Coordinates of C-alpha atoms in Angstrom, one line a residue:
X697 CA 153.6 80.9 113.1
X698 CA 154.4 80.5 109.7
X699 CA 151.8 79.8 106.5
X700 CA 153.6 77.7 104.2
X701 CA 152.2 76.8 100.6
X702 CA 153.1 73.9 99.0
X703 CA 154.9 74.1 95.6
X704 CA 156.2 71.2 93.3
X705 CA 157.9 68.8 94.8
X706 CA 158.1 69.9 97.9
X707 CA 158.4 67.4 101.1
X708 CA 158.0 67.6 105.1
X709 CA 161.9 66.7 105.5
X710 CA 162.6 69.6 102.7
X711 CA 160.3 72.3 105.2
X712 CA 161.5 70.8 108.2
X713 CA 165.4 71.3 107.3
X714 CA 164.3 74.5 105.5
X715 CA 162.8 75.9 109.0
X716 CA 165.2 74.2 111.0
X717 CA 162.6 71.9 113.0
X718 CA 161.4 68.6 113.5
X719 CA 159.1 67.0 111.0
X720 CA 157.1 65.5 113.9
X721 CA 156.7 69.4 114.7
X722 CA 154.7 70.4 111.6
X723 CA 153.1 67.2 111.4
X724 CA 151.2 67.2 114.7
X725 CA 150.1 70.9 113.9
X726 CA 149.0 70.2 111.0
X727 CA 147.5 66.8 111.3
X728 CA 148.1 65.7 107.7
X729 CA 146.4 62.6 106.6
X730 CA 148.9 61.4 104.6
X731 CA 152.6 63.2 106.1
X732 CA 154.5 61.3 102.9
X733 CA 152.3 63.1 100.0
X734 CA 152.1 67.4 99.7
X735 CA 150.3 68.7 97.3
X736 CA 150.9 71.7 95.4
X737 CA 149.0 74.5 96.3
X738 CA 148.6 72.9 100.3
X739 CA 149.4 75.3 103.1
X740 CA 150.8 74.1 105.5
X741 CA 151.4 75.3 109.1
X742 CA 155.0 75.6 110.3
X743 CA 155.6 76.5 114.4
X744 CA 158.3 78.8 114.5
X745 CA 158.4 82.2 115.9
X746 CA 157.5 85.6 114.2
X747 CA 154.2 86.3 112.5
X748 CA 152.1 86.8 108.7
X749 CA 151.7 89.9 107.6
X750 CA 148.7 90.4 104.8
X751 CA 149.8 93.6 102.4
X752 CA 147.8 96.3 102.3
X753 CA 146.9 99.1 99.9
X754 CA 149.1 102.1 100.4
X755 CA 151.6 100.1 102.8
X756 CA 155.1 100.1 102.5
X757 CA 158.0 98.2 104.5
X758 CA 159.1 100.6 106.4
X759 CA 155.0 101.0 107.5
X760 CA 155.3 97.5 108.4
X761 CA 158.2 97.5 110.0
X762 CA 157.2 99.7 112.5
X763 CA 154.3 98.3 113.1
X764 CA 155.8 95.0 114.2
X765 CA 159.0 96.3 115.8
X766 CA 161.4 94.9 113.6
X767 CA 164.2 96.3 110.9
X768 CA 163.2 96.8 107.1
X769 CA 166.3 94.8 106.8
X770 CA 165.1 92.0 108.7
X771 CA 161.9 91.5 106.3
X772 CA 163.9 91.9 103.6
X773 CA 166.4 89.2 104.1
X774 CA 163.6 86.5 105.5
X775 CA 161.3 87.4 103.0
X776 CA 163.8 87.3 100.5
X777 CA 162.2 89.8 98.6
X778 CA 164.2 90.6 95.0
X779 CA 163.0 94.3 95.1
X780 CA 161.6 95.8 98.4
X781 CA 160.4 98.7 96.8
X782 CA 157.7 96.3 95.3
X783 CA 154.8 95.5 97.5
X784 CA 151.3 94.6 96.2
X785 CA 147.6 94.6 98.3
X786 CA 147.3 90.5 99.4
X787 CA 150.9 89.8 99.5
X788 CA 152.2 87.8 102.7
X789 CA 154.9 88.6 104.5
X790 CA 156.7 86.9 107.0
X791 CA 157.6 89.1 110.2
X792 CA 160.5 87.8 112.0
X793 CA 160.3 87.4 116.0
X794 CA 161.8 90.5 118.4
X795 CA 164.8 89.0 120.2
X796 CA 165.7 90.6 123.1
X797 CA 169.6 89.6 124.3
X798 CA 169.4 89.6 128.0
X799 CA 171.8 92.6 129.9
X800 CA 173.3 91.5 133.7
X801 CA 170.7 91.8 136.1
X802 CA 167.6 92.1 134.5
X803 CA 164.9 90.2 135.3
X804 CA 161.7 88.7 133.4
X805 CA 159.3 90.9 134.9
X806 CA 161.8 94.4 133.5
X807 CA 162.2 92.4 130.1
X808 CA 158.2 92.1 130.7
X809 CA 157.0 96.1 131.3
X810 CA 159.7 97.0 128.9
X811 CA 157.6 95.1 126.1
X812 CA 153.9 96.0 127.4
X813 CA 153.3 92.0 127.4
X814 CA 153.0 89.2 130.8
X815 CA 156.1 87.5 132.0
X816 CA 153.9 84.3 131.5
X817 CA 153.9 84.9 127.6
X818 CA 157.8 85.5 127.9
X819 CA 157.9 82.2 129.7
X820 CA 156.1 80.0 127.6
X821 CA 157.4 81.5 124.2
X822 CA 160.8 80.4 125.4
X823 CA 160.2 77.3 127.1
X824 CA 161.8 79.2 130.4
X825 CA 161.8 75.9 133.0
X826 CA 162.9 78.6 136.1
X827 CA 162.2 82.1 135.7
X828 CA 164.0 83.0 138.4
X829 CA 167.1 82.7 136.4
X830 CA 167.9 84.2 133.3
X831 CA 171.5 84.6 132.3
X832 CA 173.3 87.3 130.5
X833 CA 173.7 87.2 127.0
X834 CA 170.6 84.9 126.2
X835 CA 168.7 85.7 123.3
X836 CA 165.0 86.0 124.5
X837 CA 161.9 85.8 121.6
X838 CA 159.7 88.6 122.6
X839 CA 156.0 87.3 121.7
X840 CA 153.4 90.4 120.2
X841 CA 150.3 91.3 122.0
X842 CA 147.7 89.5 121.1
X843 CA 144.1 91.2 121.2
X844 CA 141.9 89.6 123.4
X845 CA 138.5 87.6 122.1
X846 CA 135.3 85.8 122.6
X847 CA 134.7 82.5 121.4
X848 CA 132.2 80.6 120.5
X849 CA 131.1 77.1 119.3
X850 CA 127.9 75.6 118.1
X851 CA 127.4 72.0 118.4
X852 CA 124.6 69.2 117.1
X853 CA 126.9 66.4 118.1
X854 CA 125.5 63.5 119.8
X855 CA 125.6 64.6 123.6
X856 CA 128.9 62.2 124.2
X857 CA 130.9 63.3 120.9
X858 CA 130.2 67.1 121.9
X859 CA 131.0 66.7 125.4
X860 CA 134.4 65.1 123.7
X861 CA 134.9 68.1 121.4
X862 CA 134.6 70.7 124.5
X863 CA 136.8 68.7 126.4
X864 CA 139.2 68.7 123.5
X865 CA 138.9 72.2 122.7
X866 CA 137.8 74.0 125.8
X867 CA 141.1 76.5 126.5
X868 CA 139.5 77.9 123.2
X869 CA 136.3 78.4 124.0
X870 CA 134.6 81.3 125.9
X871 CA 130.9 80.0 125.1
X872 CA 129.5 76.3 123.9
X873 CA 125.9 76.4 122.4
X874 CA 124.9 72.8 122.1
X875 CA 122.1 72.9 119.1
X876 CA 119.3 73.2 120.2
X877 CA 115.9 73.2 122.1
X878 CA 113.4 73.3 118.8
X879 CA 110.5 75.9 119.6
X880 CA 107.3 74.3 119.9
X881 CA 104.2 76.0 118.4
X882 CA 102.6 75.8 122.2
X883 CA 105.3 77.5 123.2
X884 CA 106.7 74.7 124.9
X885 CA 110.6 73.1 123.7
X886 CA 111.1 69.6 122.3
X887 CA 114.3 68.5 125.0
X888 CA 117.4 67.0 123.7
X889 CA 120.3 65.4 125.0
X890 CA 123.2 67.7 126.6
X891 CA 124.0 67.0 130.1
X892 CA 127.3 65.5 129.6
X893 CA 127.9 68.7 127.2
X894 CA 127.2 70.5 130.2
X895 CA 129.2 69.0 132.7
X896 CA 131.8 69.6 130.4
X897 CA 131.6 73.0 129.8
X898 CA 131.3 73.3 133.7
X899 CA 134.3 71.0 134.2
X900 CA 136.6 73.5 132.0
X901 CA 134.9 76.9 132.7
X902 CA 133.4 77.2 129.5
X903 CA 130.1 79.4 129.5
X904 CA 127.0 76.9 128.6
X905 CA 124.5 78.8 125.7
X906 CA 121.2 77.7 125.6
X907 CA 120.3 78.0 121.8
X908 CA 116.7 77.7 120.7
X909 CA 115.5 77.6 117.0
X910 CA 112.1 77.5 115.0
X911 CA 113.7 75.6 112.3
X912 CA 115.0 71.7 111.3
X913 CA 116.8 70.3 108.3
X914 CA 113.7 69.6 106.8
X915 CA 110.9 72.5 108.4
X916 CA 111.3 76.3 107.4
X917 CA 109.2 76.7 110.5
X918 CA 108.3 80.1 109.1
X919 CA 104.4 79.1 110.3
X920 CA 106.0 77.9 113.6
X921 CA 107.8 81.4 114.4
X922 CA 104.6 83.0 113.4
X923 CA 102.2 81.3 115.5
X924 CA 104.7 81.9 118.8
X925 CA 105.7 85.5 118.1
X926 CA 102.6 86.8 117.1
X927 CA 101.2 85.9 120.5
X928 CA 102.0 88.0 123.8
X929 CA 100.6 84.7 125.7
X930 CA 103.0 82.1 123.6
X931 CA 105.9 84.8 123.7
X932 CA 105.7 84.6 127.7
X933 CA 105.1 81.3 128.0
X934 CA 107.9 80.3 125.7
X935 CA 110.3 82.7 128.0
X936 CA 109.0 81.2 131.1
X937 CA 109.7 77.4 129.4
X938 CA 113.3 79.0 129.1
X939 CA 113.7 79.8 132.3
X940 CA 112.7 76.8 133.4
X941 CA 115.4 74.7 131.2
X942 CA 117.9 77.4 132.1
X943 CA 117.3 77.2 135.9
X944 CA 117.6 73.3 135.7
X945 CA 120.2 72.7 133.8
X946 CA 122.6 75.8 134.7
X947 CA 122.5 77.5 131.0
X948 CA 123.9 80.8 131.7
X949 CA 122.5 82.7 128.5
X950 CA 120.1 82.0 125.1
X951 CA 121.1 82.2 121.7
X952 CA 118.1 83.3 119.8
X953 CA 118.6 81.6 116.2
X954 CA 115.0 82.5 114.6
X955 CA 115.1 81.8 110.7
X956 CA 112.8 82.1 108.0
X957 CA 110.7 84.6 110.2
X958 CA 107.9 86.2 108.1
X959 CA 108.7 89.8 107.5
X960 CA 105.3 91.2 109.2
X961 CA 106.6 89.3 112.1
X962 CA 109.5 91.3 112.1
X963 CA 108.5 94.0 115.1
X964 CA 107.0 90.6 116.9
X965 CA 110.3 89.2 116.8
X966 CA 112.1 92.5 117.9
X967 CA 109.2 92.4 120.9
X968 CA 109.9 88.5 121.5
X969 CA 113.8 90.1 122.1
X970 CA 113.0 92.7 124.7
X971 CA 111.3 90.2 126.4
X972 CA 114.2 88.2 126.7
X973 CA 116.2 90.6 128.0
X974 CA 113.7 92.1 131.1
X975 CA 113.3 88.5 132.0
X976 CA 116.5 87.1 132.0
X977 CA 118.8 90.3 133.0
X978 CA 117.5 90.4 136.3
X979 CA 118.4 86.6 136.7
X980 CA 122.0 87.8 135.2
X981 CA 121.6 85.5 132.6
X982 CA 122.8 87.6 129.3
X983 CA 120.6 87.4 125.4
X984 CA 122.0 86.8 121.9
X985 CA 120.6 85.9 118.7
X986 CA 122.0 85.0 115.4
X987 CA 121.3 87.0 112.1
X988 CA 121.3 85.9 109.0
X989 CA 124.1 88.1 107.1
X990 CA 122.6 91.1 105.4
X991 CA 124.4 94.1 103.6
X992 CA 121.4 96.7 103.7
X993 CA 118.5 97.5 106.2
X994 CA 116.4 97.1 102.8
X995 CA 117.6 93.6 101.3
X996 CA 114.9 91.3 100.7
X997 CA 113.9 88.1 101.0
X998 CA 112.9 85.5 103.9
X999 CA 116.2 84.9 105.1
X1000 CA 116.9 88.5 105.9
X1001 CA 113.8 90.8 106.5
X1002 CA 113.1 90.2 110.1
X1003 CA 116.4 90.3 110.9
X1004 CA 116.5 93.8 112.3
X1005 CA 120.4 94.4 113.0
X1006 CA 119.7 97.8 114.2
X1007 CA 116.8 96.7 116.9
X1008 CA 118.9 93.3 117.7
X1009 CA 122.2 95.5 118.5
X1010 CA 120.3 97.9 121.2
X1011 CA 118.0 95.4 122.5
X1012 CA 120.8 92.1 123.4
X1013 CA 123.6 91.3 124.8
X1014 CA 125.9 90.1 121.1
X1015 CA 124.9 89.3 118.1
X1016 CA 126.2 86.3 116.4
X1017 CA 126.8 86.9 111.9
X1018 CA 125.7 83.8 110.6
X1019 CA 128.7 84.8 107.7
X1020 CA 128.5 81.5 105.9
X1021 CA 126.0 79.2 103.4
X1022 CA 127.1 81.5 100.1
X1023 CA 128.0 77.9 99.3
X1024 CA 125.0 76.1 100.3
X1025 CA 124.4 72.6 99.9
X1026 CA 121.5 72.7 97.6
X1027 CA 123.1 75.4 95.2
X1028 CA 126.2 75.1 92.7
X1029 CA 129.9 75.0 93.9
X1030 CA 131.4 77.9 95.4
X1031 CA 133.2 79.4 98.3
X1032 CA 131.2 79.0 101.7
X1033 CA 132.7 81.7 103.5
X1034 CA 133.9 84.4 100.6
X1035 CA 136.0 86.8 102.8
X1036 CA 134.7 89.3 100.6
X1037 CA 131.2 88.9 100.9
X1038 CA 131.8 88.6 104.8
X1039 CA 133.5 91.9 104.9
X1040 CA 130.6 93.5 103.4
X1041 CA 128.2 92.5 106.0
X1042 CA 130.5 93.5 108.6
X1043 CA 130.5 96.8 107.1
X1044 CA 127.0 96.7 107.1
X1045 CA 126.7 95.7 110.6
X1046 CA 128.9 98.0 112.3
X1047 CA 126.7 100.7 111.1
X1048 CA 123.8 99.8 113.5
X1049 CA 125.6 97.3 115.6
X1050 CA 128.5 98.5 117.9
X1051 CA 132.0 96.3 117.1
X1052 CA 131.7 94.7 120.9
X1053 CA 128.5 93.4 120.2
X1054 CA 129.6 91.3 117.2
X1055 CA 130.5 87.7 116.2
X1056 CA 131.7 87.0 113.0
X1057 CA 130.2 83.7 112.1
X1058 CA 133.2 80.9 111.0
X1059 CA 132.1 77.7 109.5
X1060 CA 134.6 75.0 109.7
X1061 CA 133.2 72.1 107.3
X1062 CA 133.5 71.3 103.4
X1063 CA 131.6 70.9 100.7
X1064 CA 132.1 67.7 97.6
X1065 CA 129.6 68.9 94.7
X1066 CA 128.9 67.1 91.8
X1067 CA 129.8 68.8 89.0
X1068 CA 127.9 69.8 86.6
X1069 CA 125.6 70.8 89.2
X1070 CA 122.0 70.1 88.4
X1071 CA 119.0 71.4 90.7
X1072 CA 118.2 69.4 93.4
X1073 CA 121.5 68.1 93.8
X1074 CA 123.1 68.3 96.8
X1075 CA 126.8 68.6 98.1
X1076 CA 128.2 66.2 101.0
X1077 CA 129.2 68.1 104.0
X1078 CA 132.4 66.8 104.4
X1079 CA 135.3 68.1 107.2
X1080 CA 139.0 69.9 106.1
X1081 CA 140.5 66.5 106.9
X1082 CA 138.5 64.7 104.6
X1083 CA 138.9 67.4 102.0
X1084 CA 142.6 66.8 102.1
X1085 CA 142.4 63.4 102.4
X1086 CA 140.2 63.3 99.0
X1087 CA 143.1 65.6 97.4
X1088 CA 145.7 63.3 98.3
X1089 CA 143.5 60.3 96.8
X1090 CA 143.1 61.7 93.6
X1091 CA 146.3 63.5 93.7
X1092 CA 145.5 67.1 92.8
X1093 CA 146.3 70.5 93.4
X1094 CA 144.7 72.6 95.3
X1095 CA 143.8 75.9 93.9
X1096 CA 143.3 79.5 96.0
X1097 CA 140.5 81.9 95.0
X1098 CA 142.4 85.3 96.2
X1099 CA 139.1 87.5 96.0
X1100 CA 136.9 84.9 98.2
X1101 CA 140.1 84.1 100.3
X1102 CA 139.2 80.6 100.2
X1103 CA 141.0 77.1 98.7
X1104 CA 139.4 74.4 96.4
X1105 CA 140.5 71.6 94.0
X1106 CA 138.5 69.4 91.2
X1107 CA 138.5 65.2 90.7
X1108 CA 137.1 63.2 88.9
X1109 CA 136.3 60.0 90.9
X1110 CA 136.6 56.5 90.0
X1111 CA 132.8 56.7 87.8
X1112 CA 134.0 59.2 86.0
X1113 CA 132.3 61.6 88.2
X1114 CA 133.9 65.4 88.6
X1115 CA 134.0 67.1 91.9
X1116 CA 134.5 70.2 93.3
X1117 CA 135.4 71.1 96.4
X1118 CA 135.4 74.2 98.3
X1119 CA 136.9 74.0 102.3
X1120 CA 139.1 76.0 104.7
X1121 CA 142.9 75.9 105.3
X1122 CA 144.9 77.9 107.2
X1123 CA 145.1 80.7 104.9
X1124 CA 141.2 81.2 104.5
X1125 CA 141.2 81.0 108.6
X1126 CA 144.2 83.2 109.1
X1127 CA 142.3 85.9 106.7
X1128 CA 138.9 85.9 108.9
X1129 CA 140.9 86.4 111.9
X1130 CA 142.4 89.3 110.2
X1131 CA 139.2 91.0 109.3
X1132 CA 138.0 90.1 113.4
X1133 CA 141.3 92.3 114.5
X1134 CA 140.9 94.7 111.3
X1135 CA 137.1 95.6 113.2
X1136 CA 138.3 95.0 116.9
X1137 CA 135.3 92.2 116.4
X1138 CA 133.8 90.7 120.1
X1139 CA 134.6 87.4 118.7
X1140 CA 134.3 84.6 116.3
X1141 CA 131.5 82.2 116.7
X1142 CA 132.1 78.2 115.0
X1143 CA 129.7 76.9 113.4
X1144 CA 129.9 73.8 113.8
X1145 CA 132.3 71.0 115.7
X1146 CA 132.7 67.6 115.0
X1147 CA 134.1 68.5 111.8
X1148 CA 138.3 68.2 112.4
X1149 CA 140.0 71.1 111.1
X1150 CA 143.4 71.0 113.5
X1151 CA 144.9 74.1 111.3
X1152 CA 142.1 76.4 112.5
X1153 CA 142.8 75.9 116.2
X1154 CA 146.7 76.0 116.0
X1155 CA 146.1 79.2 114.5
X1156 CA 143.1 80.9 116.8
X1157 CA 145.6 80.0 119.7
X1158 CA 147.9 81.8 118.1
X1159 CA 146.3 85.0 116.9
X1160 CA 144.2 85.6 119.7
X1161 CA 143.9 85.4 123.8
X1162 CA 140.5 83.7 124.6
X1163 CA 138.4 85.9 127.1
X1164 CA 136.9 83.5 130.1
X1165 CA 134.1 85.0 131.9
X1166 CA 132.5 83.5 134.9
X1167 CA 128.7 84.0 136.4

């Protein structure tokens, strides 16, 4: 899979004949809202064999080269690099495909063991209609091992559109959390509708998460975590109330997602967790919660301080990195998921937290602010698509900040108005699934569908093999 970005006048008939495929091919990959109009700056998805290789510090081609299994040579010439010797951290690189010319007699399953990869993955990189026969001579694309994941995905869709979604998506996904049973300050859990999210995720073999929270779009429900955690009666009722939705409805595990906490309920929240776990491990139901993404055992501030990575990583199961909201609605433009700020709290984790334990957090939605920004302003949440589709509108070009790893363009609408918006692409995607294989990562966890981002799927397909479990 190829990253392609979009320079001046530039056209899906000029990539297709550049790539030598049909411009239906990049177009239903790439979903573009308007297949007639690129913009500069756009990347663009193109489904041909080989790989993209991110440049790092101290790397040189012949580093590469081996790492991939190819020729120097060969990156050279399809790179079409004007001096080799000249590599720089961030640079992309395409890696051309292993082709394997097929010798009389062999069969898929000795082309197979020879490469360390499944005859399936030999099959369905060629489009082999009977493996049984394989002729002489035929040049064979030899597909890399992919590392094996976890996925998964949040939802707050209406019970119908999320049950659509998992349908959709479900070969993707190893969990579904659909969002979520609100704590109650009896310890009971305000219901919501999911049983057709259910049946789907049953349907497809998709593990359902239960997913409880203290918090709404409007509530802190600092108070609310309080009055629960800091009573042993409330913290084993709520658990029993749990049990009892779990039991009923066939929820295998919880997600704990617990924000705002006080700090001095910080050890009440740790002791809320290792309650979980001896009441729901001998059920074989499994625990998670999701943190709110700290650098530092010490940082401060509401957000973060009852977060306790280090007591979260021995007490459950995973823990999900809520690695998003730098941009935040109710703050000024800026990336929502900077790659850089990301990697820092995966550093931070993996010092308390063991690697299989950990989710990196992946938000797939936009953000339109107003610009200037003013306080109390809010951005619209808007998806990828639409954030294209805006581009195309106002016919602008989409610019790339290289430090946050993340794309974004300015307008000014038909008031007058000026915009920026910050969203995701298939470069920002491609360079958090790099930093999950970079840390041999558990998984990625989506927050949230029912925003389309078609890109982002092609490309988790391609970079990963999703892990299904069964209980």
């Amino acid at each position: 899979m190829i990253i392609h970005v979009v320079r001046k006048g530039a056209s899906l008939w000029e990539l297709a004949n550049r790539y030598n495929i049909h411009v239906n091919a990049i177009q239903q990959i790439n979903q573009l809202p308007d297949p007639d109009q690129l913009l500069i700056g756009q990347s663009i998805l193109i489904p041909v064999p080989g790989s993209m290789h991110t440049v790092k510090q101290g790397e040189t081609l012949w580093t590469i080269a081996q790492r991939y299994g190819v020729s120097v040579n060969s990156i050279i010439l399809t790179n079409e690099l004007p001096n080799p010797d000249v590599l720089y951290p961030g640079m992309r690189l395409y890696i051309p495909p292993i082709i394997h010319v097929v010798q009389p007699g062999e069969t898929l399953w000795q082309i197979a063991k020879l490469y360390s990869i499944s005859t399936q993955a030999i099959i369905d990189a060629n489009q082999i209609q009977n493996p049984n026969i394989i002729y002489a001579g035929v040049q064979l694309i030899i597909p890399r091992a992919k590392p094996t994941i976890e996925v998964n995905a949040y939802t707050y869709q209406s019970d119908e559109a999320g049950a659509k979604s998992i349908n959709t998506l479900s070969p993707l996904f190893t969990y579904v959390s659909p969002f979520a049973y609100m704590v109650k300050e009896d310890g009971t859990l305000e219901p919501f509708d999911d049983d057709l999210m259910l049946a789907a995720a049953k349907a497809h073999g998709v593990i359902p998460m239960m997913s409880i929270t203290n918090f709404t779009s409007t509530e802190a429900g600092s108070n609310l975590a309080h009055i629960v955690l800091a009573s042993p009666d409330l913290r084993e009722k709520l658990m029993t109330n749990i049990l009892q939705v779990m039991d009923a409805k066939g929820y295998k595990g919880i997600n704990v997602d617990f924000e705002n906490v006080l700090p001095e309920d910080r050890e009440h929240y740790n002791a809320f967790l290792q309650l979980a776990v001896d009441r729901l491990h001998p059920k074989d139901y499994f625990v998670s919660t999701a943190v709110a993404p700290k650098t530092s055992s010490t940082q401060q501030g509401l957000l973060y301080e009852a977060h306790d990575y280090e007591a979260h990583g021995k007490i459950v199961d995973f823990v999900v990195l809520m690695t998003y909201e730098w941009g935040w609605r109710g703050g000024p433009p800026t990336a929502i998921s900077p790659i850089n700020q990301m990697r820092s709290v995966v550093e931070y984790a993996l010092s308390v937290i063991p690697a299989d334990k950990l989710f990196l957090g992946f938000q797939i939605y936009a953000r339109d602010w107003k610009v200037p920004h003013t306080k109390g302003q809010e951005a619209e949440t808007i998806s990828a698509q639409e954030a294209i589709r805006r581009a195309n509108q106002y016919g602008v070009t989409i610019q790339y900040d290289t430090t946050a790893q993340s794309p974004f363009f300015r307008y000014v609408d038909e008031q007058g108005q000026q915009h920026e918006v910050w969203f995701e692409d298939a470069r920002s995607a491609q360079a958090k699934f790099d930093l999950v294989k970079e840390y041999n990562l558990q998984g990625i966890s989506y927050w949230v569908l029912g925003y389309p981002f078609p890109q982002n799927w092609v490309l988790l397909d391609d970079n990963f093999i999703i892990r299904k479990l069964t209980y």
